[in-house]
């Protein structure tokens, strides 16, 4: 089975750049660590709602970008940011009623036990801080993550992001467990959950044998980079047994909400709610500021206290007036436009339409997800369990040629990631599915 070398390499531009082109200039200026999407990279210069436009004025349907969760260039976000940047923007060492008001409003969307919020700029910083809280609260250092997890790019969380590939050193006290694999290891939800629990129990035993105390199970509650696995919640859900085992061993649950959070999964605001769990710590990011860099750690007071009692925290750009203005506008729009309901309703139609496409093209072996976060897993040929990584790359590039932006995820880079702005509508569903149907037909499937 082919495995992509890293999540960033999946669907990356690998062509030869032409002298003097923007791609070549970019390579020269930024160096080789960056990756571009698509065989023919796209230069986006403008966006509006679910549409983005390239430098030649060509329009694309955006089925990928979750940061612009309320749509690209939403007037309410634009206006809030412009107004605030023209007034003042400073940091959290001054009193700021807008920051406190936002924190209170954000906390009101969480179960009461999660009662403190700390602001960062990125999801990476949020996970880094979350792990530091977990270390201080538990006295442990062991962390369990899924095999294809991505939690960010600081030194600490790079070690918890095996999806970065072999070049990114795994953390010394990091153990990995396999995510569900409905195509190669099918089972009832109870069987899949039992396997996950058993893998976490084994990791805890190995930790104990190595003399490492557990600190946290750090998990993206929709398992995005593992290929989008939105298993049913409730007491028998995917994570419940694993979380109990971690807690019994002295660790905590850190729910990475950077991708599923802010209403994307439709039924709930936060992904952990689908699992019927209350984490000790949750981390937020990406959509939080609708494009501005703002992220957060939400924690239970008792879990925060051991860290906060000894270590002051300051983050120059975490929670500036401008990013708070953007984040406030994002919550306003989610509420005013009913985007949680819309994610549930449009997401259900999209899932159904994708299943229709899959019925016509059985290389699409599985359609799964929740709300407006769906994965379509491709296999090499109908009936096979061989991952269709090369096919997925062809599909993504074919979609780009047809004016639809989408991407891939999963261990083999073979799952289409359908994660549009939450203002995605029924016409957009139709356009996405028509083009997917067309690409699969063009490719001979
Ligand atoms: N956690 C998850 C689940 C993510 O997907 C990402 C970003 N892809 C991060 C954390 C890190 O966020 P950032 O890029 O803002 O540092």
Short mmCIF file of C-alpha atoms and ligand atoms in Angstrom, two decimals:
data_model
loop_
_atom_site.label_atom_id
_atom_site.label_comp_id
_atom_site.label_asym_id
_atom_site.label_seq_id
_atom_site.Cartn_x
_atom_site.Cartn_y
_atom_site.Cartn_z
CA UNK A 1 0.00 0.00 0.00
CA UNK A 2 1.27 3.40 -0.84
CA UNK A 3 1.53 5.87 1.98
CA UNK A 4 2.07 9.54 1.29
CA UNK A 5 5.19 10.88 2.94
CA UNK A 6 3.27 13.59 4.80
CA UNK A 7 -0.04 15.36 4.92
CA UNK A 8 1.57 18.44 3.41
CA UNK A 9 2.94 16.40 0.51
CA UNK A 10 -0.46 14.94 -0.32
CA UNK A 11 -1.74 16.81 -3.37
CA UNK A 12 1.31 19.10 -3.43
CA UNK A 13 2.62 20.76 -6.59
CA UNK A 14 5.69 18.82 -7.69
CA UNK A 15 6.14 20.24 -11.17
CA UNK A 16 9.08 22.16 -12.56
CA UNK A 17 8.77 25.89 -12.17
CA UNK A 18 9.52 28.23 -15.05
CA UNK A 19 12.21 30.87 -14.66
CA UNK A 20 10.74 34.22 -13.63
CA UNK A 21 7.35 32.70 -12.75
CA UNK A 22 5.69 33.43 -9.43
CA UNK A 23 6.22 29.77 -8.45
CA UNK A 24 9.97 30.06 -9.08
CA UNK A 25 10.24 33.40 -7.30
CA UNK A 26 8.35 31.93 -4.38
CA UNK A 27 10.67 28.91 -4.23
CA UNK A 28 13.68 31.24 -4.24
CA UNK A 29 12.30 33.56 -1.57
CA UNK A 30 10.57 31.11 0.78
CA UNK A 31 12.78 28.07 0.41
CA UNK A 32 11.84 24.43 0.04
CA UNK A 33 9.82 23.70 3.21
CA UNK A 34 6.56 25.09 1.80
CA UNK A 35 4.08 23.17 -0.34
CA UNK A 36 1.64 24.46 -2.94
CA UNK A 37 -1.64 22.78 -3.79
CA UNK A 38 -2.34 21.39 -7.28
CA UNK A 39 -0.27 20.43 -10.30
CA UNK A 40 -1.19 23.84 -11.62
CA UNK A 41 -1.02 26.08 -8.53
CA UNK A 42 -3.76 28.66 -8.06
CA UNK A 43 -3.13 32.33 -7.29
CA UNK A 44 -6.17 33.50 -5.39
CA UNK A 45 -6.67 37.24 -5.21
CA UNK A 46 -10.26 37.68 -4.06
CA UNK A 47 -13.12 35.83 -2.44
CA UNK A 48 -16.79 36.27 -1.68
CA UNK A 49 -18.97 33.77 0.15
CA UNK A 50 -18.14 30.31 -1.18
CA UNK A 51 -16.42 31.68 -4.28
CA UNK A 52 -12.79 32.56 -4.82
CA UNK A 53 -11.19 34.18 -7.86
CA UNK A 54 -7.72 33.80 -9.34
CA UNK A 55 -5.46 36.48 -10.81
CA UNK A 56 -7.04 35.97 -14.24
CA UNK A 57 -10.51 36.51 -12.83
CA UNK A 58 -11.51 32.84 -12.98
CA UNK A 59 -14.09 31.87 -10.38
CA UNK A 60 -13.86 28.68 -8.28
CA UNK A 61 -16.22 27.02 -5.85
CA UNK A 62 -14.40 26.74 -2.53
CA UNK A 63 -15.17 23.38 -0.92
CA UNK A 64 -12.03 23.34 1.17
CA UNK A 65 -11.44 26.44 3.27
CA UNK A 66 -12.75 26.25 6.81
CA UNK A 67 -10.93 29.37 8.02
CA UNK A 68 -13.35 31.55 6.06
CA UNK A 69 -16.12 29.71 7.92
CA UNK A 70 -18.73 32.44 7.43
CA UNK A 71 -17.69 32.88 3.79
CA UNK A 72 -14.87 34.80 2.21
CA UNK A 73 -14.82 38.53 2.89
CA UNK A 74 -18.04 38.50 4.90
CA UNK A 75 -19.08 42.19 5.09
CA UNK A 76 -19.75 41.97 8.82
CA UNK A 77 -16.26 40.61 9.56
CA UNK A 78 -14.64 43.07 7.17
CA UNK A 79 -16.48 46.00 8.72
CA UNK A 80 -15.70 44.93 12.32
CA UNK A 81 -12.00 44.52 11.56
CA UNK A 82 -11.74 47.77 9.60
CA UNK A 83 -13.50 49.72 12.32
CA UNK A 84 -11.29 48.29 15.06
CA UNK A 85 -7.99 48.58 13.21
CA UNK A 86 -8.78 52.25 12.61
CA UNK A 87 -9.31 52.76 16.33
CA UNK A 88 -6.76 50.76 18.35
CA UNK A 89 -5.25 47.34 18.59
CA UNK A 90 -3.16 46.35 21.60
CA UNK A 91 -2.71 43.29 23.75
CA UNK A 92 -3.98 41.52 26.84
CA UNK A 93 -1.95 43.56 29.34
CA UNK A 94 -4.51 46.32 29.09
CA UNK A 95 -8.12 46.03 30.11
CA UNK A 96 -10.34 45.41 27.12
CA UNK A 97 -14.09 44.97 27.58
CA UNK A 98 -14.44 43.46 24.10
CA UNK A 99 -11.96 40.69 24.99
CA UNK A 100 -13.68 39.87 28.28
CA UNK A 101 -17.12 40.01 26.66
CA UNK A 102 -15.98 37.67 23.91
CA UNK A 103 -14.43 35.24 26.41
CA UNK A 104 -17.69 35.14 28.38
CA UNK A 105 -19.73 34.61 25.24
CA UNK A 106 -17.41 31.87 23.97
CA UNK A 107 -17.46 30.05 27.32
CA UNK A 108 -21.26 30.11 27.27
CA UNK A 109 -21.10 27.78 24.24
CA UNK A 110 -19.22 25.16 26.34
CA UNK A 111 -20.41 22.83 29.09
CA UNK A 112 -20.20 24.68 32.41
CA UNK A 113 -17.14 22.71 33.56
CA UNK A 114 -15.04 24.35 30.86
CA UNK A 115 -14.85 27.79 32.40
CA UNK A 116 -11.55 29.47 31.44
CA UNK A 117 -10.24 30.65 28.08
CA UNK A 118 -6.72 31.69 27.09
CA UNK A 119 -6.01 33.35 23.76
CA UNK A 120 -3.31 32.43 21.25
CA UNK A 121 -2.78 33.21 17.57
CA UNK A 122 -2.62 29.73 16.09
CA UNK A 123 -3.89 26.23 16.68
CA UNK A 124 -0.28 25.10 17.12
CA UNK A 125 0.20 27.53 20.00
CA UNK A 126 -3.11 26.45 21.50
CA UNK A 127 -2.12 22.76 21.46
CA UNK A 128 1.33 23.61 22.76
CA UNK A 129 -0.19 25.50 25.68
CA UNK A 130 -2.80 22.77 26.23
CA UNK A 131 -0.06 20.17 26.61
CA UNK A 132 1.80 22.38 29.05
CA UNK A 133 -1.40 22.67 31.11
CA UNK A 134 -1.85 18.90 30.96
CA UNK A 135 1.75 18.27 32.01
CA UNK A 136 1.38 20.63 34.99
CA UNK A 137 -2.03 19.27 36.00
CA UNK A 138 -1.13 15.58 35.82
CA UNK A 139 2.59 15.54 36.59
CA UNK A 140 2.85 13.29 33.53
CA UNK A 141 4.52 13.74 30.15
CA UNK A 142 3.08 10.91 28.09
CA UNK A 143 0.81 11.86 25.21
CA UNK A 144 -1.32 9.60 23.02
CA UNK A 145 -2.31 10.72 19.50
CA UNK A 146 -3.68 8.99 16.43
CA UNK A 147 -1.30 7.62 13.80
CA UNK A 148 -2.01 10.27 11.21
CA UNK A 149 -2.68 13.17 13.57
CA UNK A 150 -1.77 16.77 12.88
CA UNK A 151 -1.76 19.10 15.87
CA UNK A 152 0.60 21.85 14.73
CA UNK A 153 4.11 23.02 14.16
CA UNK A 154 5.84 24.08 17.40
CA UNK A 155 8.64 21.79 18.57
CA UNK A 156 6.34 20.23 21.15
CA UNK A 157 3.32 19.63 18.94
CA UNK A 158 5.33 18.65 15.88
CA UNK A 159 6.19 15.67 18.05
CA UNK A 160 2.46 14.89 18.30
CA UNK A 161 1.89 15.27 14.52
CA UNK A 162 2.97 12.01 12.88
CA UNK A 163 1.22 13.05 9.66
CA UNK A 164 4.17 15.38 9.00
CA UNK A 165 6.10 12.30 7.94
CA UNK A 166 9.36 10.69 8.86
CA UNK A 167 11.30 13.94 8.86
CA UNK A 168 9.39 15.37 11.80
CA UNK A 169 10.82 13.82 14.94
CA UNK A 170 8.16 12.13 17.08
CA UNK A 171 8.05 13.36 20.65
CA UNK A 172 9.99 11.31 23.16
CA UNK A 173 6.89 10.52 25.21
CA UNK A 174 4.38 10.29 22.39
CA UNK A 175 2.51 7.07 21.62
CA UNK A 176 0.34 6.60 18.53
CA UNK A 177 -2.85 4.60 18.09
CA UNK A 178 -4.56 3.69 14.80
CA UNK A 179 -7.62 5.67 13.76
CA UNK A 180 -10.65 3.79 12.45
CA UNK A 181 -10.31 2.42 8.92
CA UNK A 182 -13.80 1.54 7.67
CA UNK A 183 -12.53 0.26 4.32
CA UNK A 184 -9.71 -2.04 5.44
CA UNK A 185 -10.87 -2.80 9.01
CA UNK A 186 -14.66 -2.54 8.93
CA UNK A 187 -16.78 -3.21 12.00
CA UNK A 188 -19.82 -2.08 13.89
CA UNK A 189 -19.42 1.22 15.78
CA UNK A 190 -19.06 -0.82 18.99
CA UNK A 191 -16.29 -2.98 17.46
CA UNK A 192 -14.46 0.07 16.13
CA UNK A 193 -14.70 1.76 19.52
CA UNK A 194 -13.50 -1.40 21.30
CA UNK A 195 -10.45 -1.55 19.01
CA UNK A 196 -9.68 2.09 19.68
CA UNK A 197 -10.03 1.58 23.43
CA UNK A 198 -7.77 -1.49 23.30
CA UNK A 199 -5.09 0.42 21.37
CA UNK A 200 -5.15 3.24 23.92
CA UNK A 201 -4.96 0.70 26.77
CA UNK A 202 -1.89 -0.87 25.12
CA UNK A 203 -0.27 2.56 24.76
CA UNK A 204 -0.91 3.20 28.46
CA UNK A 205 0.66 -0.16 29.38
CA UNK A 206 3.71 0.63 27.25
CA UNK A 207 3.99 4.02 28.89
CA UNK A 208 3.86 2.45 32.32
CA UNK A 209 6.51 -0.10 31.30
CA UNK A 210 8.73 2.76 30.10
CA UNK A 211 8.26 4.62 33.37
CA UNK A 212 6.34 7.46 31.72
CA UNK A 213 3.29 8.94 33.42
CA UNK A 214 0.41 9.74 31.09
CA UNK A 215 -0.58 13.37 30.64
CA UNK A 216 -3.09 13.44 27.81
CA UNK A 217 -5.00 11.86 25.03
CA UNK A 218 -4.78 14.61 22.41
CA UNK A 219 -7.36 13.98 19.73
CA UNK A 220 -9.02 15.86 16.89
CA UNK A 221 -12.67 15.04 17.59
CA UNK A 222 -13.45 14.39 13.93
CA UNK A 223 -10.03 12.83 13.19
CA UNK A 224 -9.47 15.16 10.24
CA UNK A 225 -6.01 14.24 9.07
CA UNK A 226 -6.68 10.57 9.75
CA UNK A 227 -9.33 10.76 7.02
CA UNK A 228 -12.44 12.29 8.69
CA UNK A 229 -14.05 9.81 11.06
CA UNK A 230 -17.19 11.15 12.66
CA UNK A 231 -18.37 8.18 14.64
CA UNK A 232 -21.61 8.40 16.56
CA UNK A 233 -21.36 10.00 19.97
CA UNK A 234 -23.00 8.94 23.18
CA UNK A 235 -21.66 6.78 25.98
CA UNK A 236 -20.74 3.97 23.58
CA UNK A 237 -19.03 6.30 21.10
CA UNK A 238 -15.58 5.99 19.66
CA UNK A 239 -13.70 7.87 22.35
CA UNK A 240 -15.55 7.10 25.58
CA UNK A 241 -13.69 3.90 26.55
CA UNK A 242 -10.30 5.34 25.60
CA UNK A 243 -10.93 8.51 27.59
CA UNK A 244 -11.96 6.52 30.69
CA UNK A 245 -8.75 4.48 30.45
CA UNK A 246 -6.64 7.62 30.12
CA UNK A 247 -8.38 9.24 33.09
CA UNK A 248 -7.97 6.12 35.23
CA UNK A 249 -4.25 6.29 34.48
CA UNK A 250 -4.12 9.94 35.58
CA UNK A 251 -4.25 11.66 32.19
CA UNK A 252 -6.71 14.14 30.70
CA UNK A 253 -8.56 14.55 27.41
CA UNK A 254 -7.42 17.40 25.19
CA UNK A 255 -10.06 17.81 22.48
CA UNK A 256 -8.52 19.44 19.41
CA UNK A 257 -11.44 21.45 18.01
CA UNK A 258 -9.33 23.39 15.51
CA UNK A 259 -11.12 21.69 12.63
CA UNK A 260 -14.51 20.43 13.86
CA UNK A 261 -15.27 23.37 16.14
CA UNK A 262 -17.48 26.43 15.58
CA UNK A 263 -20.59 24.55 14.42
CA UNK A 264 -19.08 22.74 11.43
CA UNK A 265 -20.42 19.35 12.49
CA UNK A 266 -23.97 20.73 12.48
CA UNK A 267 -25.60 19.03 15.43
CA UNK A 268 -23.24 20.67 17.90
CA UNK A 269 -20.94 23.65 18.20
CA UNK A 270 -18.04 21.46 19.38
CA UNK A 271 -16.92 18.09 18.05
CA UNK A 272 -16.44 16.54 21.49
CA UNK A 273 -20.18 16.94 22.13
CA UNK A 274 -20.84 14.34 19.43
CA UNK A 275 -18.91 11.86 21.57
CA UNK A 276 -20.93 12.65 24.69
CA UNK A 277 -17.75 13.74 26.48
CA UNK A 278 -16.55 16.77 28.39
CA UNK A 279 -12.80 17.22 27.94
CA UNK A 280 -10.56 18.80 30.55
CA UNK A 281 -9.11 20.99 27.81
CA UNK A 282 -10.27 22.01 24.32
CA UNK A 283 -8.24 23.85 21.70
CA UNK A 284 -9.74 26.11 19.04
CA UNK A 285 -8.35 27.83 15.99
CA UNK A 286 -8.76 28.14 12.24
CA UNK A 287 -12.38 29.41 11.80
CA UNK A 288 -12.35 31.34 15.06
CA UNK A 289 -11.42 34.70 13.50
CA UNK A 290 -12.89 34.14 10.05
CA UNK A 291 -9.42 34.74 8.59
CA UNK A 292 -7.66 36.65 11.33
CA UNK A 293 -5.13 34.76 13.44
CA UNK A 294 -6.85 33.96 16.69
CA UNK A 295 -6.99 30.64 18.53
CA UNK A 296 -7.67 29.55 22.09
CA UNK A 297 -7.36 27.05 24.88
CA UNK A 298 -10.52 26.43 26.89
CA UNK A 299 -9.90 24.59 30.14
CA UNK A 300 -11.44 23.56 33.40
CA UNK A 301 -10.29 25.87 36.17
CA UNK A 302 -8.80 23.07 38.26
CA UNK A 303 -6.77 21.84 35.29
CA UNK A 304 -5.49 25.31 34.48
CA UNK A 305 -4.56 26.19 38.07
CA UNK A 306 -1.29 24.21 38.50
CA UNK A 307 0.18 25.82 35.35
CA UNK A 308 -1.25 29.29 35.90
CA UNK A 309 -0.15 29.34 39.52
CA UNK A 310 3.50 29.13 38.56
CA UNK A 311 3.86 30.39 35.00
CA UNK A 312 2.67 33.76 33.70
CA UNK A 313 1.30 33.72 30.18
CA UNK A 314 1.58 36.47 27.62
CA UNK A 315 1.07 36.28 23.88
CA UNK A 316 1.58 39.61 22.09
CA UNK A 317 -0.88 38.96 19.30
CA UNK A 318 -3.16 36.48 21.08
CA UNK A 319 -6.45 38.30 21.62
CA UNK A 320 -5.67 41.73 20.18
CA UNK A 321 -8.57 44.14 19.81
CA UNK A 322 -8.65 43.47 16.07
CA UNK A 323 -8.67 39.70 16.30
CA UNK A 324 -11.35 39.87 18.99
CA UNK A 325 -13.42 42.13 16.73
CA UNK A 326 -13.14 39.52 13.98
CA UNK A 327 -13.91 36.62 16.33
CA UNK A 328 -16.94 38.47 17.72
CA UNK A 329 -18.23 39.12 14.20
CA UNK A 330 -17.80 35.42 13.37
CA UNK A 331 -19.99 34.41 16.33
CA UNK A 332 -22.51 37.11 15.33
CA UNK A 333 -22.73 35.75 11.79
CA UNK A 334 -22.95 32.10 12.86
CA UNK A 335 -25.91 33.08 15.03
CA UNK A 336 -27.58 35.59 12.71
CA UNK A 337 -27.37 33.37 9.65
CA UNK A 338 -28.18 30.13 11.46
CA UNK A 339 -24.98 28.52 10.21
CA UNK A 340 -25.04 25.63 12.65
CA UNK A 341 -28.48 24.58 11.41
CA UNK A 342 -27.32 25.14 7.87
CA UNK A 343 -24.23 22.97 8.39
CA UNK A 344 -26.54 20.17 9.57
CA UNK A 345 -29.12 20.59 6.80
CA UNK A 346 -26.87 21.29 3.82
CA UNK A 347 -24.35 18.75 5.15
CA UNK A 348 -27.04 16.04 5.15
CA UNK A 349 -27.97 16.86 1.53
CA UNK A 350 -24.30 16.91 0.55
CA UNK A 351 -23.67 13.52 2.20
CA UNK A 352 -26.65 12.06 0.35
CA UNK A 353 -25.52 13.55 -2.98
CA UNK A 354 -21.99 12.23 -2.46
CA UNK A 355 -23.43 8.79 -1.73
CA UNK A 356 -25.30 8.99 -5.05
CA UNK A 357 -22.02 9.78 -6.81
CA UNK A 358 -20.37 6.88 -4.95
CA UNK A 359 -23.17 4.53 -6.05
CA UNK A 360 -22.39 5.42 -9.68
CA UNK A 361 -18.62 5.24 -9.18
CA UNK A 362 -17.77 2.47 -6.71
CA UNK A 363 -14.12 3.56 -6.54
CA UNK A 364 -15.65 5.91 -3.98
CA UNK A 365 -15.77 3.21 -1.31
CA UNK A 366 -16.97 5.22 1.67
CA UNK A 367 -18.68 8.54 2.33
CA UNK A 368 -18.58 9.71 5.94
CA UNK A 369 -18.48 12.74 8.18
CA UNK A 370 -20.76 15.11 10.03
CA UNK A 371 -22.38 18.38 9.02
CA UNK A 372 -20.27 20.23 6.50
CA UNK A 373 -17.22 18.08 7.07
CA UNK A 374 -17.25 15.05 4.83
CA UNK A 375 -14.74 12.57 3.55
CA UNK A 376 -15.01 10.47 0.40
CA UNK A 377 -12.57 7.58 0.51
CA UNK A 378 -11.29 6.38 -2.85
CA UNK A 379 -9.87 2.93 -3.55
CA UNK A 380 -7.64 1.91 -6.48
CA UNK A 381 -10.47 0.04 -8.20
CA UNK A 382 -14.05 -0.96 -7.41
CA UNK A 383 -14.27 -3.69 -4.80
CA UNK A 384 -10.61 -3.33 -3.84
CA UNK A 385 -9.37 -2.15 -0.46
CA UNK A 386 -6.16 -0.82 -2.01
CA UNK A 387 -6.07 2.92 -1.23
CA UNK A 388 -6.61 5.12 -4.27
CA UNK A 389 -4.03 7.78 -3.41
CA UNK A 390 -2.95 8.40 -7.02
CA UNK A 391 -6.59 8.49 -8.10
CA UNK A 392 -7.42 10.99 -5.36
CA UNK A 393 -4.65 13.28 -6.58
CA UNK A 394 -6.04 13.02 -10.13
CA UNK A 395 -9.55 13.75 -8.86
CA UNK A 396 -8.46 16.81 -6.88
CA UNK A 397 -6.56 18.19 -9.86
CA UNK A 398 -9.45 17.35 -12.18
CA UNK A 399 -11.82 19.21 -9.87
CA UNK A 400 -9.48 22.19 -9.87
CA UNK A 401 -9.53 22.18 -13.69
CA UNK A 402 -13.34 22.17 -13.47
CA UNK A 403 -13.37 25.12 -11.09
CA UNK A 404 -13.88 23.37 -7.75
CA UNK A 405 -11.32 23.51 -4.95
CA UNK A 406 -11.11 20.44 -2.77
CA UNK A 407 -8.31 18.42 -1.21
CA UNK A 408 -7.33 15.10 0.34
CA UNK A 409 -6.55 13.69 3.77
CA UNK A 410 -6.02 10.34 5.45
CA UNK A 411 -3.14 7.98 5.93
CA UNK A 412 -2.91 7.15 2.24
CA UNK A 413 -3.91 10.58 0.94
CA UNK A 414 -6.92 8.86 -0.62
CA UNK A 415 -9.85 10.55 1.11
CA UNK A 416 -11.36 13.63 -0.49
CA UNK A 417 -11.77 16.30 2.16
CA UNK A 418 -15.00 18.25 1.67
CA UNK A 419 -14.88 21.09 4.17
CA UNK A 420 -16.41 24.22 2.66
CA UNK A 421 -17.28 27.56 4.25
CA UNK A 422 -20.46 27.08 6.30
CA UNK A 423 -22.42 29.28 3.89
CA UNK A 424 -22.27 26.46 1.32
CA UNK A 425 -25.72 26.07 -0.24
CA UNK A 426 -27.75 23.55 -2.21
CA UNK A 427 -26.58 24.90 -5.58
CA UNK A 428 -23.01 24.44 -4.37
CA UNK A 429 -23.76 20.85 -3.40
CA UNK A 430 -25.04 20.22 -6.89
CA UNK A 431 -22.04 21.86 -8.51
CA UNK A 432 -19.56 19.90 -6.39
CA UNK A 433 -21.25 16.58 -7.06
CA UNK A 434 -21.76 17.21 -10.79
CA UNK A 435 -18.08 17.98 -11.17
CA UNK A 436 -17.01 15.01 -9.04
CA UNK A 437 -19.21 12.75 -11.12
CA UNK A 438 -17.67 14.24 -14.28
CA UNK A 439 -14.09 13.86 -13.11
CA UNK A 440 -14.59 10.23 -12.09
CA UNK A 441 -16.20 9.52 -15.47
CA UNK A 442 -13.33 11.28 -17.30
CA UNK A 443 -10.85 9.16 -15.36
CA UNK A 444 -12.58 6.03 -16.59
CA UNK A 445 -14.45 5.11 -13.43
N1 LIG B 1 -4.88 21.06 15.02
C1 LIG B 1 -5.49 20.65 13.91
C2 LIG B 1 -6.48 19.53 14.00
C3 LIG B 1 -5.20 21.26 12.69
O1 LIG B 1 -5.80 20.85 11.58
C4 LIG B 1 -4.27 22.31 12.65
C5 LIG B 1 -3.93 23.03 11.36
N2 LIG B 1 -4.09 22.33 10.20
C6 LIG B 1 -3.65 22.70 13.84
C7 LIG B 1 -4.00 22.07 15.01
C8 LIG B 1 -2.62 23.79 13.86
O2 LIG B 1 -3.20 25.02 13.61
P1 LIG B 1 -2.33 26.23 13.04
O3 LIG B 1 -1.97 25.93 11.62
O4 LIG B 1 -3.25 27.42 13.20
O5 LIG B 1 -1.13 26.35 13.90
#
